[in-house]
Short mmCIF file of C-alpha atoms in Angstrom, two decimals:
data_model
loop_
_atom_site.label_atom_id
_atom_site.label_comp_id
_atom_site.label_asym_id
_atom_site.label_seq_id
_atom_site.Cartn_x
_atom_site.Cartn_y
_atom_site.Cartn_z
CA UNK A 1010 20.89 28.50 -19.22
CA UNK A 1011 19.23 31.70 -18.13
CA UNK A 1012 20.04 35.62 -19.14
CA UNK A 1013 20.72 37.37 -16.07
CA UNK A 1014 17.26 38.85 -15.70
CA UNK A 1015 16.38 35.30 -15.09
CA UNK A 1016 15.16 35.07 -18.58
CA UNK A 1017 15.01 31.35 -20.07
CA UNK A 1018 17.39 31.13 -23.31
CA UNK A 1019 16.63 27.12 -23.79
CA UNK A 1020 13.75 25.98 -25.47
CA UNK A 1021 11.48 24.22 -22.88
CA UNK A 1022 11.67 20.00 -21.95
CA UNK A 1023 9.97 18.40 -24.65
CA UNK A 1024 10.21 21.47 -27.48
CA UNK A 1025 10.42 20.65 -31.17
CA UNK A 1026 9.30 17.14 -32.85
CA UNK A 1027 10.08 14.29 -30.90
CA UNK A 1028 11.98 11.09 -32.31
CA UNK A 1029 9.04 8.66 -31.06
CA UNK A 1030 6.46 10.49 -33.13
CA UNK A 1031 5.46 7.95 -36.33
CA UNK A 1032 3.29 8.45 -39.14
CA UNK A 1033 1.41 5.68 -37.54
CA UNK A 1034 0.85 7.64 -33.81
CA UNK A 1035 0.27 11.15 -35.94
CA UNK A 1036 -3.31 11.84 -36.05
CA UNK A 1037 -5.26 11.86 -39.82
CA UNK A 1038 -6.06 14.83 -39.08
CA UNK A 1039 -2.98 16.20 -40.07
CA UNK A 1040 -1.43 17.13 -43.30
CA UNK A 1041 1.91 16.80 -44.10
CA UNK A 1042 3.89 19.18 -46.38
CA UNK A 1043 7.61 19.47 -47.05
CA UNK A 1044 9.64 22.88 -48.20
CA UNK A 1045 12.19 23.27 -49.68
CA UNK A 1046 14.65 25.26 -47.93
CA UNK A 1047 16.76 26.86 -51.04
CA UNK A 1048 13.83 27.27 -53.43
CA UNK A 1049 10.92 27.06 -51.41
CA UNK A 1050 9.18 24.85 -53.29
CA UNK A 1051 6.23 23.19 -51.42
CA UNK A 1052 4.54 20.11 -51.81
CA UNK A 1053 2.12 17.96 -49.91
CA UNK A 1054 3.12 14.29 -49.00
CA UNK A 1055 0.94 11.12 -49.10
CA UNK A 1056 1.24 9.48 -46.14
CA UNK A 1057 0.21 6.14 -46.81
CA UNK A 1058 2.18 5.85 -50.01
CA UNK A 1059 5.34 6.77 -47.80
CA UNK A 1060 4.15 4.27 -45.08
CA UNK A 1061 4.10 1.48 -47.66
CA UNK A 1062 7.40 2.22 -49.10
CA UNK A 1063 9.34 3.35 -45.21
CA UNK A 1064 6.65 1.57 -42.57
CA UNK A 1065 4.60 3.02 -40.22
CA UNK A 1066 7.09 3.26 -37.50
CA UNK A 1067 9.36 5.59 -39.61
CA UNK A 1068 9.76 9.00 -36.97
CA UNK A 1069 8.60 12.01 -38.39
CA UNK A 1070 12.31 13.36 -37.71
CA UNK A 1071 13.40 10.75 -39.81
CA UNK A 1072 10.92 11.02 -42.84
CA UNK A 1073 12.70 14.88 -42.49
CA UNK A 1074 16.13 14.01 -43.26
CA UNK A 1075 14.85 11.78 -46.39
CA UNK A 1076 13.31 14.43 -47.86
CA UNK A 1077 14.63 16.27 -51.41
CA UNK A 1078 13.85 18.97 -53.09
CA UNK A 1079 12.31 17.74 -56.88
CA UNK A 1080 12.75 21.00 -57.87
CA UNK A 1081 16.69 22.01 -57.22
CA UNK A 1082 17.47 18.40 -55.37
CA UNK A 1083 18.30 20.34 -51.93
CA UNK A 1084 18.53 17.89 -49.28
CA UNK A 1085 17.93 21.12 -46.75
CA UNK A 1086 14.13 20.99 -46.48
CA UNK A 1087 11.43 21.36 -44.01
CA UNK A 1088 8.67 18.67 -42.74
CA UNK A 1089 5.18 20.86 -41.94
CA UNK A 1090 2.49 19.37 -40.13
CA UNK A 1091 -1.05 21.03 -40.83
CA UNK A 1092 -4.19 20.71 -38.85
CA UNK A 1093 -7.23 20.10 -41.09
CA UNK A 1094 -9.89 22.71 -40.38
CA UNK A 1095 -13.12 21.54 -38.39
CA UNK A 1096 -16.71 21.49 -40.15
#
């Protein structure tokens, strides 16, 4: 779909996290961290603890509809990937 100055008002092919990504094809060099989306409490997730209870072929979409809030027990929350810095 495009504005009439020709503007693009789709996200581009292949935006946003895909189904096939696992926690087994994500790099170790990234953190994961989940948010609350009412609250905003934040707290970092272990991924091998949630690979031995879910598998490593659990999508990272999927691990994001799991997710609850320990704080208010929202079931709205976000999955955030973070890139550990380089020495």
């Amino acid at each position: 779909m495009k504005h009439r100055r020709s503007i693009e008002l789709t996200p581009p092919e292949g935006y946003g996290l895909e189904e096939k990504q696992t926690l087994a094809t994500l790099p170790q060099w990234f953190v994961i961290h989940a948010r609350c989306g009412a609250c905003g409490h934040q707290t970092p997730l272990e991924r091998r603890s949630i690979a031995r209870r879910c598998g490593f072929d659990l999508s990272l979409a999927g691990l994001a509809k799991r997710l609850k809030c320990r704080e208010c027990g929202n079931l709205d929350n976000l999955l955030l990937l973070e890139k550990l810095p380089r020495d």
